[in-house]
Every structure is written in C-alpha cells, then in structure tokens.
Short mmCIF file of C-alpha atoms in Angstrom, two decimals:
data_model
loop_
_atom_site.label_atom_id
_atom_site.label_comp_id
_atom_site.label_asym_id
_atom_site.label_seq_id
_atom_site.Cartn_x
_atom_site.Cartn_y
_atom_site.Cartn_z
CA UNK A 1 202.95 -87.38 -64.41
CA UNK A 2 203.97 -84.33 -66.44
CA UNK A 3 204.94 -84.84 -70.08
CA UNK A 4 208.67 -84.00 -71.49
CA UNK A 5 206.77 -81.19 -73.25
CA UNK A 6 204.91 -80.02 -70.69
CA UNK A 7 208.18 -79.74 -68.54
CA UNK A 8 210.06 -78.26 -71.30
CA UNK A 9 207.55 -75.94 -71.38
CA UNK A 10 207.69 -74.77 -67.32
CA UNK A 11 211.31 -74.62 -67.54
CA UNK A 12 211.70 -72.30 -70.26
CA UNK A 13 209.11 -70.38 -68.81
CA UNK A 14 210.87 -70.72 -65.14
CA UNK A 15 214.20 -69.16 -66.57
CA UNK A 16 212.26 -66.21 -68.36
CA UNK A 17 211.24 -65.26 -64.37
CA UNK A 18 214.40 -65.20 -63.84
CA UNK A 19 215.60 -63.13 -66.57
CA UNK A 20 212.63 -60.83 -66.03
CA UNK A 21 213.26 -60.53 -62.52
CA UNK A 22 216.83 -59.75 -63.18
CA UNK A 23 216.16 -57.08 -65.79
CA UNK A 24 214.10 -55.75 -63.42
CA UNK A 25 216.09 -55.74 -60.85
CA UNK A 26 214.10 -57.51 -58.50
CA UNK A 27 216.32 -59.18 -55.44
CA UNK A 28 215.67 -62.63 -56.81
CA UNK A 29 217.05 -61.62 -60.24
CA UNK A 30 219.75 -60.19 -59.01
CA UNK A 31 220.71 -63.00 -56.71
CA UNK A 32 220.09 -66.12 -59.35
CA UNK A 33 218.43 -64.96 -62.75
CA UNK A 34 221.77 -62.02 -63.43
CA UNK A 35 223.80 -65.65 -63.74
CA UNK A 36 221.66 -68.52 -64.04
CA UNK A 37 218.48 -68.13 -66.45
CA UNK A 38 219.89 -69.91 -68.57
CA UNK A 39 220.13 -73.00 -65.98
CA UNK A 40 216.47 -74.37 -66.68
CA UNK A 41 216.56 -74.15 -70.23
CA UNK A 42 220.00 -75.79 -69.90
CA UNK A 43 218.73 -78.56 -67.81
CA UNK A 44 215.32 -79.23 -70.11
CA UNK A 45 217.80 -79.73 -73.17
CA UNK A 46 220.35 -82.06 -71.56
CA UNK A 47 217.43 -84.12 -69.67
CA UNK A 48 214.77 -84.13 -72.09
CA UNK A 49 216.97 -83.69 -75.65
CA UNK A 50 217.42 -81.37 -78.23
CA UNK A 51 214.15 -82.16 -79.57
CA UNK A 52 212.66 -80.04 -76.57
CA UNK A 53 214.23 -77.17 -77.39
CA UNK A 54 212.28 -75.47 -79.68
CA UNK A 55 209.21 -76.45 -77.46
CA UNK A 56 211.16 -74.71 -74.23
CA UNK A 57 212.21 -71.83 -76.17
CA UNK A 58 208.66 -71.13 -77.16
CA UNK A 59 207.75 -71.38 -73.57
CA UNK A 60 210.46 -69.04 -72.28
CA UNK A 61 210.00 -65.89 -75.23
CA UNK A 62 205.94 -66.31 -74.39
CA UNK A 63 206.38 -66.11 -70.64
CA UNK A 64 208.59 -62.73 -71.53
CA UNK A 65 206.04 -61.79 -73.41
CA UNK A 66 203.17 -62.18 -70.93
CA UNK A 67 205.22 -60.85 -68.33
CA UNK A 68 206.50 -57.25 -70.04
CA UNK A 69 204.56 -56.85 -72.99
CA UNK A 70 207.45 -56.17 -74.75
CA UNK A 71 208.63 -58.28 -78.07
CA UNK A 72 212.00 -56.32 -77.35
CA UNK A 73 212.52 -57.98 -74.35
CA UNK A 74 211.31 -61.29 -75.87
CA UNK A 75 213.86 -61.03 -78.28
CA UNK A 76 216.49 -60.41 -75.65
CA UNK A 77 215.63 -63.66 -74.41
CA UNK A 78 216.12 -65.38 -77.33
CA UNK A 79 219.30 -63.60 -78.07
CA UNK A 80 220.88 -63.97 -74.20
CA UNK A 81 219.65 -66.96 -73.14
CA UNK A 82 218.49 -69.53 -75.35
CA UNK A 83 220.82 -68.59 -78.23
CA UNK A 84 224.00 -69.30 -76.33
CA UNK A 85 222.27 -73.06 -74.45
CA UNK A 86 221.34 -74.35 -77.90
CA UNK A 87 224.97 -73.66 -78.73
CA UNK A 88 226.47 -75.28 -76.18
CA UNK A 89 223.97 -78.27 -75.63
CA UNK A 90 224.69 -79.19 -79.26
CA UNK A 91 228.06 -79.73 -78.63
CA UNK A 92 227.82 -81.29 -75.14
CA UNK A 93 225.39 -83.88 -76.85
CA UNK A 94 227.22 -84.33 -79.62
CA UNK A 95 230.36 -84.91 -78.36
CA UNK A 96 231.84 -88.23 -78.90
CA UNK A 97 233.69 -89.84 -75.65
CA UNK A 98 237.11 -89.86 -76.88
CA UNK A 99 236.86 -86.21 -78.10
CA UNK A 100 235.06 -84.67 -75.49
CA UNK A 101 237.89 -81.53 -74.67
CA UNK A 102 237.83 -80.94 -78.56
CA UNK A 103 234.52 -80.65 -79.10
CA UNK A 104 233.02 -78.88 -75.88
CA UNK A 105 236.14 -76.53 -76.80
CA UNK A 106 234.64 -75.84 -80.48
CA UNK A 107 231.21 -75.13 -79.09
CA UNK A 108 232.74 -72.81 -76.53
CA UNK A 109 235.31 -70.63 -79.36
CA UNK A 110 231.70 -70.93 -81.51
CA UNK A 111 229.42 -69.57 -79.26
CA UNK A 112 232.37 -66.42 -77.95
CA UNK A 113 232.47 -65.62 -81.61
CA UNK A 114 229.19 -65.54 -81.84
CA UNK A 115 228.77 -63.12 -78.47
CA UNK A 116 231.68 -61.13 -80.33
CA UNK A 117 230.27 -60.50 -83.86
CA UNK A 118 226.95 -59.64 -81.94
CA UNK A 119 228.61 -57.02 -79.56
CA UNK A 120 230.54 -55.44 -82.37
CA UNK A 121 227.34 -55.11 -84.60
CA UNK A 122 225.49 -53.56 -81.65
CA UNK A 123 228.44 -50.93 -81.48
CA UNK A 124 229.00 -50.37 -84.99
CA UNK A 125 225.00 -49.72 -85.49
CA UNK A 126 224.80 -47.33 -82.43
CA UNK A 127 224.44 -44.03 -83.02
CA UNK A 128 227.70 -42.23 -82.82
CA UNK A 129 229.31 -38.69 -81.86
CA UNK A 130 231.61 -36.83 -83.56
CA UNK A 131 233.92 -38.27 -80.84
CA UNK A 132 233.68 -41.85 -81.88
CA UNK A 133 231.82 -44.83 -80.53
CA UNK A 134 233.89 -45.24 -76.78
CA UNK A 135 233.37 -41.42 -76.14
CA UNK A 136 229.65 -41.95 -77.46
CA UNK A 137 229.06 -44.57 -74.90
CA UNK A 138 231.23 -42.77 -71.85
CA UNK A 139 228.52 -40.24 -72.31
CA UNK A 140 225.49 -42.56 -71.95
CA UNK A 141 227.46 -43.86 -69.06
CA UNK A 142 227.94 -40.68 -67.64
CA UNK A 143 224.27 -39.62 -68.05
CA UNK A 144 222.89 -42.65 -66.50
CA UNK A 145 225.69 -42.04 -63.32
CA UNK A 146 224.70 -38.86 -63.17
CA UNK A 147 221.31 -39.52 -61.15
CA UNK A 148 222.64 -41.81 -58.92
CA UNK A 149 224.98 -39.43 -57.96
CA UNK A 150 222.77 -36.77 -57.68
CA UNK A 151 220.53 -38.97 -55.11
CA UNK A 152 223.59 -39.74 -52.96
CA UNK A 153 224.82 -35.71 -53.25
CA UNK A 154 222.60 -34.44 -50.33
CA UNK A 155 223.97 -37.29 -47.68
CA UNK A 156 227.35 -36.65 -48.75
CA UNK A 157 227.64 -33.21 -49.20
CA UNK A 158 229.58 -32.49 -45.55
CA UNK A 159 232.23 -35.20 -46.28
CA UNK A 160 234.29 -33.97 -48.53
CA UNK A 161 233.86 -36.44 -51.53
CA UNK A 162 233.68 -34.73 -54.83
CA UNK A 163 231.27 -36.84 -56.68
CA UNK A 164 231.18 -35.73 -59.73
CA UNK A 165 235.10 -36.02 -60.20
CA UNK A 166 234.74 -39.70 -58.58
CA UNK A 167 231.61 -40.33 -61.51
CA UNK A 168 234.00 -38.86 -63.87
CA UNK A 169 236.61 -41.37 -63.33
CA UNK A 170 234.64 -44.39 -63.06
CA UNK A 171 232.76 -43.86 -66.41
CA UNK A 172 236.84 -43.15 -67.75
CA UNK A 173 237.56 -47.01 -66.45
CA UNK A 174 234.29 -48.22 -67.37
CA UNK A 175 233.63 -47.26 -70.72
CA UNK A 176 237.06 -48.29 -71.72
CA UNK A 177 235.93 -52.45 -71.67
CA UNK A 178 232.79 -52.59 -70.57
CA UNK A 179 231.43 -54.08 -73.96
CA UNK A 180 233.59 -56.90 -74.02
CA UNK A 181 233.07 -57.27 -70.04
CA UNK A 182 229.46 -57.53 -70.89
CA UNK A 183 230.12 -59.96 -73.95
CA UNK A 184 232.38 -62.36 -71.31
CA UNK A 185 229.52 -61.83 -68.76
CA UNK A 186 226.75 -63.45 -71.75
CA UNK A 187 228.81 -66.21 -72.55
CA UNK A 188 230.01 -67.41 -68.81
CA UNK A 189 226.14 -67.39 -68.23
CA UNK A 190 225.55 -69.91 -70.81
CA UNK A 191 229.37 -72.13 -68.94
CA UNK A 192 227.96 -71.77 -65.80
CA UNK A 193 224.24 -72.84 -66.34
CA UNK A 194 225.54 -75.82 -68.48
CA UNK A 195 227.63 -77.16 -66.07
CA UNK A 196 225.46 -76.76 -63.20
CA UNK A 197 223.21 -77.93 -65.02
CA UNK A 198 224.49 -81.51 -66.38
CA UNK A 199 225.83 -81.57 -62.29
CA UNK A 200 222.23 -81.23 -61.13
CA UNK A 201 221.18 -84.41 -63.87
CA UNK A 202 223.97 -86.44 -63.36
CA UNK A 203 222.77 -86.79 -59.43
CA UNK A 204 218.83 -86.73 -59.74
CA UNK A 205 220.38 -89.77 -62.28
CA UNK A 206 218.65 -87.88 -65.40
CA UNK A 207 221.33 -87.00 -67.71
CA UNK A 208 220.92 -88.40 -71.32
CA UNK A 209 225.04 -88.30 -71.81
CA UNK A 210 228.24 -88.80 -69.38
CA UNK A 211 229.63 -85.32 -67.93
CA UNK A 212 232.14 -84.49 -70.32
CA UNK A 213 235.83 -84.49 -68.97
CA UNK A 214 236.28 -80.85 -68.42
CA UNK A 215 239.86 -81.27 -67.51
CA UNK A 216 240.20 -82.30 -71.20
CA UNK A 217 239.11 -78.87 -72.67
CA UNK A 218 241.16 -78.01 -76.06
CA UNK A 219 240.36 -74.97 -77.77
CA UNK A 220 241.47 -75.18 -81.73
CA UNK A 221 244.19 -73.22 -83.00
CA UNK A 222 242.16 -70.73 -84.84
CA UNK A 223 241.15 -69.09 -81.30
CA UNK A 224 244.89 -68.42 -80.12
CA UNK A 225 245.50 -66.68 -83.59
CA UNK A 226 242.08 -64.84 -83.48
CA UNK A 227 242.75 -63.51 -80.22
CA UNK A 228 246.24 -62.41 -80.69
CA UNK A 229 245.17 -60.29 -83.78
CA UNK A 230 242.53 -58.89 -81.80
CA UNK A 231 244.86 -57.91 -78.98
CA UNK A 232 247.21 -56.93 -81.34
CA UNK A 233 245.37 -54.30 -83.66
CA UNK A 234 243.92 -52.81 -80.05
CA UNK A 235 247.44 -52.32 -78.78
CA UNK A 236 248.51 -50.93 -82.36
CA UNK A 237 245.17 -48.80 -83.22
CA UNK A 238 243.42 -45.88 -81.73
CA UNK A 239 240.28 -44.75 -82.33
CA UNK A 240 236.84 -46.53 -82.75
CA UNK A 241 239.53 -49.75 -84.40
CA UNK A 242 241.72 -49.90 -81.37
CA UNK A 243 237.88 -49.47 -78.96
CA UNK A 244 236.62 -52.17 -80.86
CA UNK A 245 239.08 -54.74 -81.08
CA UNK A 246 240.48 -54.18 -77.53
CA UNK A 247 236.98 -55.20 -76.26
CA UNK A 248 237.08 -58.03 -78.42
CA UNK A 249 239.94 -59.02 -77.09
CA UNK A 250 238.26 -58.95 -73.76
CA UNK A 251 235.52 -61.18 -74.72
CA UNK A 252 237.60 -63.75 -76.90
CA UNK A 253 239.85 -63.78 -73.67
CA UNK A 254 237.01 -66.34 -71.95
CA UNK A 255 238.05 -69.40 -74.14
CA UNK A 256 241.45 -69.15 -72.83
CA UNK A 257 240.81 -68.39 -69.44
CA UNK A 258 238.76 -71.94 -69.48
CA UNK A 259 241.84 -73.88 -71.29
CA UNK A 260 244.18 -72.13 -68.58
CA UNK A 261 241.69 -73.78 -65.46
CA UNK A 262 242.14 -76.98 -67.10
CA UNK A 263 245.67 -76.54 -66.85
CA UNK A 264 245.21 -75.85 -63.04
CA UNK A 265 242.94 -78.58 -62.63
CA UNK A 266 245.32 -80.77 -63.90
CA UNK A 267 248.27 -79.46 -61.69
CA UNK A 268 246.45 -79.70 -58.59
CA UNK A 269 245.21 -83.04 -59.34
CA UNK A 270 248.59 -84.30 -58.61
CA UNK A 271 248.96 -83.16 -55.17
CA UNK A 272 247.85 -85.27 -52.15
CA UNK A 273 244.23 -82.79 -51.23
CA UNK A 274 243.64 -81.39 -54.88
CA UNK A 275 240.53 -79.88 -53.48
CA UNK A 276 242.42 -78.21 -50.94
CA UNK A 277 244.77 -76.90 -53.49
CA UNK A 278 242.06 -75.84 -55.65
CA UNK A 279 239.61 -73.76 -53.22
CA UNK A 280 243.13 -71.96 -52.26
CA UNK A 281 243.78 -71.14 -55.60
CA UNK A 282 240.15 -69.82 -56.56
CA UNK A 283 239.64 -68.01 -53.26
CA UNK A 284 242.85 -66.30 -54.14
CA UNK A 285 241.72 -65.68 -58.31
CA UNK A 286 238.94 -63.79 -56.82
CA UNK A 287 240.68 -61.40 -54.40
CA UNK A 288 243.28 -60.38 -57.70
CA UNK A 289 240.77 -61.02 -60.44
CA UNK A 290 242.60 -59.35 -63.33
CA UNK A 291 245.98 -60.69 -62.51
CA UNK A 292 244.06 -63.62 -62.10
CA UNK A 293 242.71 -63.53 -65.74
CA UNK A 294 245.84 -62.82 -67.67
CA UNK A 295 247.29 -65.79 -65.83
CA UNK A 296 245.22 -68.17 -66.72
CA UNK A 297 245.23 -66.50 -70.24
CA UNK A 298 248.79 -67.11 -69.99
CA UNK A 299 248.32 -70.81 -68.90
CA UNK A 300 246.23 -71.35 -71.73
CA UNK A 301 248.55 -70.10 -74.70
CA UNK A 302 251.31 -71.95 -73.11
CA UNK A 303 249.49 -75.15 -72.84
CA UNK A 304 248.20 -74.77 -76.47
CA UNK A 305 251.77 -74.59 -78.20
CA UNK A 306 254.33 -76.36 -75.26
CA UNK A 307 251.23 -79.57 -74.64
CA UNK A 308 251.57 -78.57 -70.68
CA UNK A 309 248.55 -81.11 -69.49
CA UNK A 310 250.44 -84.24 -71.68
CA UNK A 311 253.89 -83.64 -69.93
CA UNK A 312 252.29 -83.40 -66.89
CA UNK A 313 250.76 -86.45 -67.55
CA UNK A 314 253.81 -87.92 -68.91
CA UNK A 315 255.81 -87.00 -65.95
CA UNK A 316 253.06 -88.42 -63.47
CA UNK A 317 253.53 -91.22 -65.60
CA UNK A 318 256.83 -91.69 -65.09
CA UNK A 319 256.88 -91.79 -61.09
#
C-alpha cells in the first residue's frame, strides 16, 4: 500500500501532465488539464492534509520540470495551480461548522485579490508603447491572429470574408478584458477543482472535513466596496487607469457571481424539483453568459445589503 507521501507525490505530479498537456495544447489538456490541474493537487490536500502539501507541490514543479526543461514553466505551476489550492484548502480546512459561508467566502475574496494584484503587476511590468498598455497588448494580439489568419486566407479567399477586418475587430473586443477574463479563468480553476474535488472524497468516503454548505457562501463587506471602486474609476478613467481597473473589475466580479448562485440555490430550493429548476436556469446562464454574469452580480450585491437568503428563509419559515 502506497504511503500518503508517496501519493501526494503522484498527484502533484498527475496535475503537472495536465497542465503540461494543456500548455501544450495537447487534446487531453485541452479537454481536462485547461480546467482541472488543479483537481489532484486539490484532492491530495483535502484527503491527505495540509501537511502534504509542500510534499505534492514538490512533486508537481519537478514533474514540470522533467517534462519541459523549463524553470519558467515550473514557476507557472506554482503560480497557477498550487498557489491558488493552498489558498483555498486552508480555508476549507479551517473552517469551523457554524461559519462555513464566512470563511470559504474569505478564502475565495483572498485568493481573487491575490489573482488581481498578480495580473495588474504582470501589466504594469510589461513593456509598453507609446499607446499605453491595452493598445500594447491589442498589438501582441493582433500579431499572434495574424498567422492564423493567414493559414485560413487561401481556403477562404473566394468567399467573400475579409479577414483581416474580421481579425481587426476581434482583437478590438478582445484586448479590451481579456486580462481580467484570464484572471476569472485562474481563480474558477482553483472553485472548480476544489469542489470536485471534496465531491470525489466525500463518496470514495476519504474526506478529512464535512463539505462545507455552499449555499451559505458570504463574502465580507470589504469585497462589495472593492469592487465598486474598481468599476467605478474604469467607468470614470481612460487610459492605462480606466484599462486597468476595468479588468479588475472583471476579475473581482467572480466573488459575487458565487454569492449571487447561492442566492439561486437558495430560491430554487424552495420549489417542489429544485434540480429541475436549477439545470433550467444554468442551461439558460450559458446560452446568455454575460447577461448571465451581471445578474448574478446583481443577486449578489442585493443579497449582501437587503439579507435576501434570511428572508427567504424567514418566509419559508413562516408557511
């Protein structure tokens, strides 16, 4: 029988695969590791304990290592992967069981922050044109566009499609948020593979501590007024300010989005096929996903300052 360490080991070397095969763009990466490298790592912390971590880490930045010969793409790993699962582990462990939705809540605002001050450091240190950082990085967009489009030029050239005005306009709508798209993207990894995760334990009967009560999620305050400023200076700023915090904005816009799906869990528990109800209302989020977003965004707020989970539980109460 394998030792914890030994398994710690194999699964942080088991989600480096993944990310390898991902950033490689290998089928399998694209399929599992672009979402759930993390989900090993995840599940060798919650099964095993914190005091594998280290130990799995190790095993994970090696097998990168091995794999790519590259301590740039070791660091990566650190940095996307098991940065973001020691975050949130600590505070799935550590959360007491009559302040679960507080505390998973702090880890998450914690570990968006965290993806946020990263992402802004990465833009600020970038090397920048006279026309600012978002026109700096619409031309790196545009540049790596540019051979795609030239590969696809010859089969289309009868049919009428200009591609270089239809590159033009995607790297316009790309460039615009695609940092804090790629920030939300880093830290919904790290949501997805910890839930999944703590799932997968809970039935193999392996978890070390009880699901948390996701429906209980409570971001603190600070978030709500962090996020408004953000929004805020983007909508009254221009330039590399108004680029910067707008994508922030983006990115800090997860935290909500995860207090406004409580909300909806909560709603739709109350109705006589919640599950029903529920695969409705997510098969529907993901046909309008930006309407979709600012919803739930909206949800969130709301139930932050007007308590909308306690008066729906007072009103259930009450029947």
């Amino acid at each position: 029988m394998l030792k914890p360490s030994s398994i710690a080991v194999v699964a942080g070397a088991f989600g480096a695969v993944l990310l390898v095969a991902f950033l490689k763009g290998s089928v399998l990466g694209v399929l599992i590791g672009a979402m759930l490298s993390p989900l090993p790592l995840a599940m060798a912390v919650l099964g095993l304990g914190t005091v594998y971590l280290p130990v799995a880490v190790i095993g994970g930045a090696v097998t990168v290592l091995a794999l790519t010969g590259s301590f740039v793409l070791a660091s990566v790993y650190l940095v996307v992967d098991a940065a973001p699962v020691a975050v949130l582990t600590r505070f799935i462990r550590m959360a007491p069981p009559d302040d679960q939705g507080p505390s998973i809540g702090r880890g998450v605002a914690v570990l968006t922050v965290g993806v946020v001050v990263v992402m802004l450091a990465a833009l600020l240190l970038m090397p920048a044109d006279a026309g600012g950082i978002e026109a700096t990085l619409r031309a790196r967009l545009d540049q790596v566009m540019q051979s795609s489009v030239d590969g696809m030029s010859g089969a289309l050239s009868g049919s009428g499609v200009d591609l270089a005005q239809a590159r033009t306009d995607l790297v316009r709508s790309m460039a615009g948020l695609l940092p804090g798209a790629a920030a939300w993207n880093w830290s919904l990894r790290a949501l997805i593979s910890a839930a999944v995760g703590q799932a997968m334990l809970r039935r193999m009967g392996l978890a070390l501590v009880e699901t948390p009560a996701y429906r209980r999620f409570e971001l603190p305050g600070w978030v709500f007024i962090v996020l408004a400023g953000t929004a805020g200076l983007a909508l009254l700023t221009k330039g590399d300010l108004g680029f910067l915090a707008g994508n922030a904005a983006v990115a800090l816009s997860l935290p909500a989005v995860l207090q406004g799906l409580a909300v909806v869990h909560c709603a739709f528990a109350r109705f006589v096929h919640p599950k029903t109800g529920l695969a409705v209302f997510y098969s529907t989020a993901l046909l309008i996903p930006t309407i979709s977003v600012i919803a739930l965004v909206v949800a969130g707020v709301a139930d932050h300052f007007f308590k909308l989970r306690g008066r729906m539980a007072q009103a259930q109460g009450g029947q």
